[in-house]
PDB file of C-alpha atoms and ligand atoms in Angstrom:
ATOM      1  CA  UNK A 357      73.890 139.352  72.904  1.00 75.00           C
ATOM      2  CA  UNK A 358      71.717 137.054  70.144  1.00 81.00           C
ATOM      3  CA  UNK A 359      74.465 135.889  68.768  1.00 87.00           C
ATOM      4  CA  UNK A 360      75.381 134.547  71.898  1.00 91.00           C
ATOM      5  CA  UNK A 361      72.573 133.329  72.872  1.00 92.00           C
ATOM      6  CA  UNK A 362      72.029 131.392  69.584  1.00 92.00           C
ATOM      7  CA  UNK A 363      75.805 129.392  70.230  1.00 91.00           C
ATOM      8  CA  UNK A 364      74.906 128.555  73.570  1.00 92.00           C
ATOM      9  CA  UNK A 365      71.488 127.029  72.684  1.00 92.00           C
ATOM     10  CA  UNK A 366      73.296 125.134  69.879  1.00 91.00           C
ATOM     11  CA  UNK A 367      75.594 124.135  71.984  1.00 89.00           C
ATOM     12  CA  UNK A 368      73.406 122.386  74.134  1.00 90.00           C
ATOM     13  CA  UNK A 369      72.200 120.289  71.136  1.00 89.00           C
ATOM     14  CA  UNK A 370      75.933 119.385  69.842  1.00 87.00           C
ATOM     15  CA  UNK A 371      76.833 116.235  70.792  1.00 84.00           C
ATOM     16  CA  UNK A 372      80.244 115.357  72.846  1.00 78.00           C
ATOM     17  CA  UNK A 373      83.292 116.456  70.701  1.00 78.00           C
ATOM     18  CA  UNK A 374      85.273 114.015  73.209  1.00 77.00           C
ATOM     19  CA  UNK A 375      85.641 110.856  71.427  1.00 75.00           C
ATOM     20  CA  UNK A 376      85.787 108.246  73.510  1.00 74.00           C
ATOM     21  CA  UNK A 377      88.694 106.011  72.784  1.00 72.00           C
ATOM     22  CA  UNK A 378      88.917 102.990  74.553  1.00 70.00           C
ATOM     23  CA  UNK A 379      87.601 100.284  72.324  1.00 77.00           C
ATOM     24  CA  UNK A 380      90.505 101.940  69.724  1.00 75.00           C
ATOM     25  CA  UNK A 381      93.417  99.785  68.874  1.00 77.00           C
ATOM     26  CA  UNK A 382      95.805 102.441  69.443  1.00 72.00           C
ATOM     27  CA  UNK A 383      99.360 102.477  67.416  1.00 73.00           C
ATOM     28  CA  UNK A 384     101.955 100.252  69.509  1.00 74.00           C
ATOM     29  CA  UNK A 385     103.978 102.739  72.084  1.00 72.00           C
ATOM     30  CA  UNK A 386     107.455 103.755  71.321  1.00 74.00           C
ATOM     31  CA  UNK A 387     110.193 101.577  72.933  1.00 77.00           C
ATOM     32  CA  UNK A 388     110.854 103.289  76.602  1.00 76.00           C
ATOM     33  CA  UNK A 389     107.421 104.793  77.449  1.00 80.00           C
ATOM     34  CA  UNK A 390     105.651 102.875  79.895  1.00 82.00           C
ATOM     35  CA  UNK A 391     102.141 103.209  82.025  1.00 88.00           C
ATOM     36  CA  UNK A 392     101.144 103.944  85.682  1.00 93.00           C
ATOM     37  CA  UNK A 393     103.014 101.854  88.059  1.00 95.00           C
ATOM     38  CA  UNK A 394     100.932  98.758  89.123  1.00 96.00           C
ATOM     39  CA  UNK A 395     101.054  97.993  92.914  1.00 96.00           C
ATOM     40  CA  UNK A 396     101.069  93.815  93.988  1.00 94.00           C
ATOM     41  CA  UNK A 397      99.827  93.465  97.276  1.00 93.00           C
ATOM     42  CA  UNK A 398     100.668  90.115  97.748  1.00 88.00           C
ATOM     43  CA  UNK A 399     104.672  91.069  97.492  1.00 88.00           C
ATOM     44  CA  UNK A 400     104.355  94.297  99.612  1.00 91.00           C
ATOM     45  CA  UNK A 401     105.727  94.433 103.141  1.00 87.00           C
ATOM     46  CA  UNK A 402     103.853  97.832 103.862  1.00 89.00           C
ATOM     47  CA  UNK A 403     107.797  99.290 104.342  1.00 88.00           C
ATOM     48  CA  UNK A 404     106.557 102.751 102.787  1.00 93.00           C
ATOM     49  CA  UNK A 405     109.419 103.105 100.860  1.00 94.00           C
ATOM     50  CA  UNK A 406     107.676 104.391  98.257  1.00 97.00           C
ATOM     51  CA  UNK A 407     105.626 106.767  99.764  1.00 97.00           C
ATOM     52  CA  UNK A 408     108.733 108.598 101.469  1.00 97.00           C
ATOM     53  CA  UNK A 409     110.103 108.401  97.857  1.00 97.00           C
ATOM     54  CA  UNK A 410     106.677 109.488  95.390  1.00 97.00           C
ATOM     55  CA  UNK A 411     107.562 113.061  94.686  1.00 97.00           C
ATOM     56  CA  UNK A 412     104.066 113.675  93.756  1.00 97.00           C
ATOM     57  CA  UNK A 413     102.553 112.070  97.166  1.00 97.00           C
ATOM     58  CA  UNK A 414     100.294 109.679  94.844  1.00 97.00           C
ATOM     59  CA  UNK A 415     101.219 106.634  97.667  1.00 98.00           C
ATOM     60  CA  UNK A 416      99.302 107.164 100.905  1.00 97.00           C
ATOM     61  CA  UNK A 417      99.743 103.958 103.027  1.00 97.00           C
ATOM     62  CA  UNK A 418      97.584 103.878 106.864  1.00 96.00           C
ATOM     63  CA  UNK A 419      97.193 101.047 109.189  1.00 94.00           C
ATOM     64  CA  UNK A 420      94.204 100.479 111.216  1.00 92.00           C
ATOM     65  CA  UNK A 421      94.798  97.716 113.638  1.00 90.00           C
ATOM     66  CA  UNK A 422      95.711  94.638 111.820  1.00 93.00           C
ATOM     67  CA  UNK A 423      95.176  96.051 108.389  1.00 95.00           C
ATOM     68  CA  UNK A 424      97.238  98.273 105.865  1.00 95.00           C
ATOM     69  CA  UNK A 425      94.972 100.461 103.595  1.00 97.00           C
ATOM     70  CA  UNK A 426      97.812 101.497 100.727  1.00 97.00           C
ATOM     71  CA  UNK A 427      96.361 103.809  98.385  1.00 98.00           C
ATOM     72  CA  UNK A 428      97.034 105.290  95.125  1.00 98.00           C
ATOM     73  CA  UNK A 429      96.004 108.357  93.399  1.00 96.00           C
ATOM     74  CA  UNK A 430      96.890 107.596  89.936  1.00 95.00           C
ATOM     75  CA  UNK A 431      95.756 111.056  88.557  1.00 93.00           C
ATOM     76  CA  UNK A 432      98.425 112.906  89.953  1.00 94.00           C
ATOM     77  CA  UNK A 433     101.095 110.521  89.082  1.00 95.00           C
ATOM     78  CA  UNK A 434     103.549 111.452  86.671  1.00 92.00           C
ATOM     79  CA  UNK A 435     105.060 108.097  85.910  1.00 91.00           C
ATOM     80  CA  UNK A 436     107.890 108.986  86.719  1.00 92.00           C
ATOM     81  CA  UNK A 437     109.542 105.355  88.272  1.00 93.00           C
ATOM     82  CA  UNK A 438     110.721 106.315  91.706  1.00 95.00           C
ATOM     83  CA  UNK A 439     108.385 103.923  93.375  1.00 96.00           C
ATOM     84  CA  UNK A 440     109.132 100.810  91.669  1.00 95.00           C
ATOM     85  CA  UNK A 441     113.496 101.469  91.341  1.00 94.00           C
ATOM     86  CA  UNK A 442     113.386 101.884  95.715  1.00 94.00           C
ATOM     87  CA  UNK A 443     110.439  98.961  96.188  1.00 93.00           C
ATOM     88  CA  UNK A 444     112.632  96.486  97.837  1.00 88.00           C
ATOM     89  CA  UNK A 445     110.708  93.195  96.669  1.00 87.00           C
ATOM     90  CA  UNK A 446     109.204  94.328  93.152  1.00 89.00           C
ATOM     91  CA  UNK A 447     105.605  95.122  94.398  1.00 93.00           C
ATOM     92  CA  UNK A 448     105.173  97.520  92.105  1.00 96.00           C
ATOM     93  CA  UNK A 449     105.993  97.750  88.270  1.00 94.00           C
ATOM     94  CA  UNK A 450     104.853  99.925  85.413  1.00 92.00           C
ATOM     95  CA  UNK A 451     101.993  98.456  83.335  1.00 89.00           C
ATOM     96  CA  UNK A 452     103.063  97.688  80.490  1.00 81.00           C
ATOM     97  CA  UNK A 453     100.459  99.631  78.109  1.00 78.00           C
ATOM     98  CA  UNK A 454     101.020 103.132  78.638  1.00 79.00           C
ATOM     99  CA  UNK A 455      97.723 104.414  76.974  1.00 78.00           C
ATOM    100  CA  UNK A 456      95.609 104.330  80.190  1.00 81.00           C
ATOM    101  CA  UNK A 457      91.966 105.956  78.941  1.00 78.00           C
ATOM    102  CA  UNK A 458      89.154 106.339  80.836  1.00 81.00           C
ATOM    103  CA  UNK A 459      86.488 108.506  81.409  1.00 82.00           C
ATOM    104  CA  UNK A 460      86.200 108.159  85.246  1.00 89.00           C
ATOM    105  CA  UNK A 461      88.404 108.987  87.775  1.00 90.00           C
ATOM    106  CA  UNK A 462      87.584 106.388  90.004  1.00 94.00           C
ATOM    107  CA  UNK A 463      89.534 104.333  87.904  1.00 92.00           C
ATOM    108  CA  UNK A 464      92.813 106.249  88.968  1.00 94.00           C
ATOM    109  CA  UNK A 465      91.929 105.186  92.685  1.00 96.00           C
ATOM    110  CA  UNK A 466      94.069 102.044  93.399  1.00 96.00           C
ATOM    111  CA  UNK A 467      93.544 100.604  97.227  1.00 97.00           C
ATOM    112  CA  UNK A 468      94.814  97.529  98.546  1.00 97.00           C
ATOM    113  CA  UNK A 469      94.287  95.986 101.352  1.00 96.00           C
ATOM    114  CA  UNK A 470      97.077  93.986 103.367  1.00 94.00           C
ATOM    115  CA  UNK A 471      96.237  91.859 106.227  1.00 93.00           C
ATOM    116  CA  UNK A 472      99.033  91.901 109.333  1.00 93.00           C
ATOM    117  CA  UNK A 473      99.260  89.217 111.927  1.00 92.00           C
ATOM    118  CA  UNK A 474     100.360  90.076 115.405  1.00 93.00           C
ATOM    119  CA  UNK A 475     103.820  89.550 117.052  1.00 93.00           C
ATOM    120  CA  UNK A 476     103.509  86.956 119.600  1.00 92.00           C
ATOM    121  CA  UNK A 477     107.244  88.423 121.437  1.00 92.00           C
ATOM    122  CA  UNK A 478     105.210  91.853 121.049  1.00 94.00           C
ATOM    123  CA  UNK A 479     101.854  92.178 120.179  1.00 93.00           C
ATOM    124  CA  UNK A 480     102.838  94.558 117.556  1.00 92.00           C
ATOM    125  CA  UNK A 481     101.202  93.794 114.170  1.00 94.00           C
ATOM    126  CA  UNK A 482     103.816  93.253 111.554  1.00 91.00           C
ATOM    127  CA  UNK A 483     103.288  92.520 107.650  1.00 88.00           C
ATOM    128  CA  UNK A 484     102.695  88.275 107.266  1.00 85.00           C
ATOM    129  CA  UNK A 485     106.227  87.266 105.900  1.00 81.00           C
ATOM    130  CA  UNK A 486     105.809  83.567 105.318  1.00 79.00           C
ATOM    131  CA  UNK A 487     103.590  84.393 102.706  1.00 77.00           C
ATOM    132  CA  UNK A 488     105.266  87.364 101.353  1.00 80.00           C
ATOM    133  CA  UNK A 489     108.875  85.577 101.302  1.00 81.00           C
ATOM    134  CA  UNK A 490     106.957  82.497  99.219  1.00 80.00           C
ATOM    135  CA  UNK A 491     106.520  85.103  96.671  1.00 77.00           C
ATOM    136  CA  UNK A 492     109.561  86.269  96.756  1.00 79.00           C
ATOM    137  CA  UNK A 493     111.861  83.522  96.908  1.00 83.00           C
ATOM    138  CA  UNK A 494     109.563  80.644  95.892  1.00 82.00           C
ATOM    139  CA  UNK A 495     107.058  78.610  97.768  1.00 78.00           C
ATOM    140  CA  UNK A 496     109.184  76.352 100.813  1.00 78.00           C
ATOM    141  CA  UNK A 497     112.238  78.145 100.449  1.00 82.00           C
ATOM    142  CA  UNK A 498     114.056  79.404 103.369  1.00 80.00           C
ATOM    143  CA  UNK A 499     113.639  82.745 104.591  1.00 78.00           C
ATOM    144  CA  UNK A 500     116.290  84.779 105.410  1.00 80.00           C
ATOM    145  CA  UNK A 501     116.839  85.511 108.626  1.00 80.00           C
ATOM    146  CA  UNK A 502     116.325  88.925 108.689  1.00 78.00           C
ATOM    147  CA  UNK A 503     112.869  88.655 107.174  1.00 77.00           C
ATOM    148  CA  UNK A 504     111.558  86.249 109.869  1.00 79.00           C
ATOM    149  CA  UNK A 505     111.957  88.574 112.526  1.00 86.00           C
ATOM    150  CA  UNK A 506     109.836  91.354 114.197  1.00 89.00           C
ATOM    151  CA  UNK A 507     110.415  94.780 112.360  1.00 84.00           C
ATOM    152  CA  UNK A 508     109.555  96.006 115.894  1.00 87.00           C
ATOM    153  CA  UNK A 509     111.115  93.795 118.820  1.00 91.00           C
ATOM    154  CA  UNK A 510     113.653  92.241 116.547  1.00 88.00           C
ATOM    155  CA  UNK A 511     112.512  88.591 117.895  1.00 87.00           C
ATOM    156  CA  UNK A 512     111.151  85.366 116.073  1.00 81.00           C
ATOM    157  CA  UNK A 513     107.897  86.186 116.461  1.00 78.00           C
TER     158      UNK A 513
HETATM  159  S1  SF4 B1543     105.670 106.667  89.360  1.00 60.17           S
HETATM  160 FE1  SF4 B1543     106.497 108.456  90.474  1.00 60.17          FE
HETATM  161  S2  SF4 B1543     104.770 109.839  90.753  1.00 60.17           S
HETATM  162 FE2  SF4 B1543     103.921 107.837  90.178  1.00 60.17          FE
HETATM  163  S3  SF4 B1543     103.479 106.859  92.156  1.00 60.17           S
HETATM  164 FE3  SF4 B1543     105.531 106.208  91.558  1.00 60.17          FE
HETATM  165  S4  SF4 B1543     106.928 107.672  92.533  1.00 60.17           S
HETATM  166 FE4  SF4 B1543     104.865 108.570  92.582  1.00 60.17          FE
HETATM  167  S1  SF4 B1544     108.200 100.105  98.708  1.00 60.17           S
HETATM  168 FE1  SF4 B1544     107.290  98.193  97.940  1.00 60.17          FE
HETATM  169  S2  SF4 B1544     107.159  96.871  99.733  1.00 60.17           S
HETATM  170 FE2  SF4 B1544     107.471  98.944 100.496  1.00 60.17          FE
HETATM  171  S3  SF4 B1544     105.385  99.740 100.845  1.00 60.17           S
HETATM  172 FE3  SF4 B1544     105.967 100.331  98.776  1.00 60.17          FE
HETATM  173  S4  SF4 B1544     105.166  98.690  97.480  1.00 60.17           S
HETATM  174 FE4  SF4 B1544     105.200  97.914  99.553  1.00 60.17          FE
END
């Protein structure tokens, strides 16, 4: 029992074993690993493609009124690339440094917030795609047709 008693209380005095490592300059990543995926709100159309895809339900994506809440939890996600090869306009994309360190797992919490407008055929809010199609195909350019209408009514809105 004293010798066990004697570890624990120098335990208590050891300091951290965990070194914390990110200030390092860590050795550049073999060719093919990448990071976390990174999620652009500005391109996303709130389709939730990727959530019916994540086999690891990291992607949680809720709409309250005229707002989408999509949220990540990055601690579960294995990296594994399903989200950004079905994303149909390249909101998401692995970051590029796959040493992600941290000592707080708030920092594996992604949420974005993307702002609806309302249908005027409808009144059914639908995801803003003026702005998203400036993104996608460049600011003024046309928008194809099937991107300016309602996901819901199918109308101009
Ligand atoms: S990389 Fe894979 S596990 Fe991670 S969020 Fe995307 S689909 Fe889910
Ligand atoms: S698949 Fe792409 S566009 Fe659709 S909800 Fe996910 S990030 Fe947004």
């Amino acid at each position: 029992m004293l010798p066990l008693i004697r570890i624990l209380i120098e335990n208590i005095f050891k300091p951290p074993i965990t070194e914390d490592i990110s200030s390092v300059n860590l050795p550049k990543h073999p060719k093919g690993f990448h990071g976390y995926p990174e999620h652009d709100p500005t391109r996303c159309i709130a389709c939730g493609i990727c959530q019916y895809f994540c086999p690891a339900k990291v992607i949680k994506i809720s709409q309250i009124d005229d707002k989408i809440n999509y949220h990540m939890d990055l601690d579960q996600c294995t990296c594994c690339g399903q989200c950004i090869d079905y994303c149909p306009t390249n909101a998401i994309k692995h970051m590029p440094n796959p040493y992600f360190v941290t000592t707080n797992l708030d920092d594996f919490k992604v949420d974005h917030q993307i702002n609806l407008i309302k249908c005027a055929k409808c009144d059914a809010f639908i995801p803003d795609m003026t702005l998203i199609a400036n993104k996608l195909f460049g600011e003024g350019k046309p928008i194809p047709k099937h991107l300016s209408m309602c996901p819901k009514c199918k109308r101009k809105p």
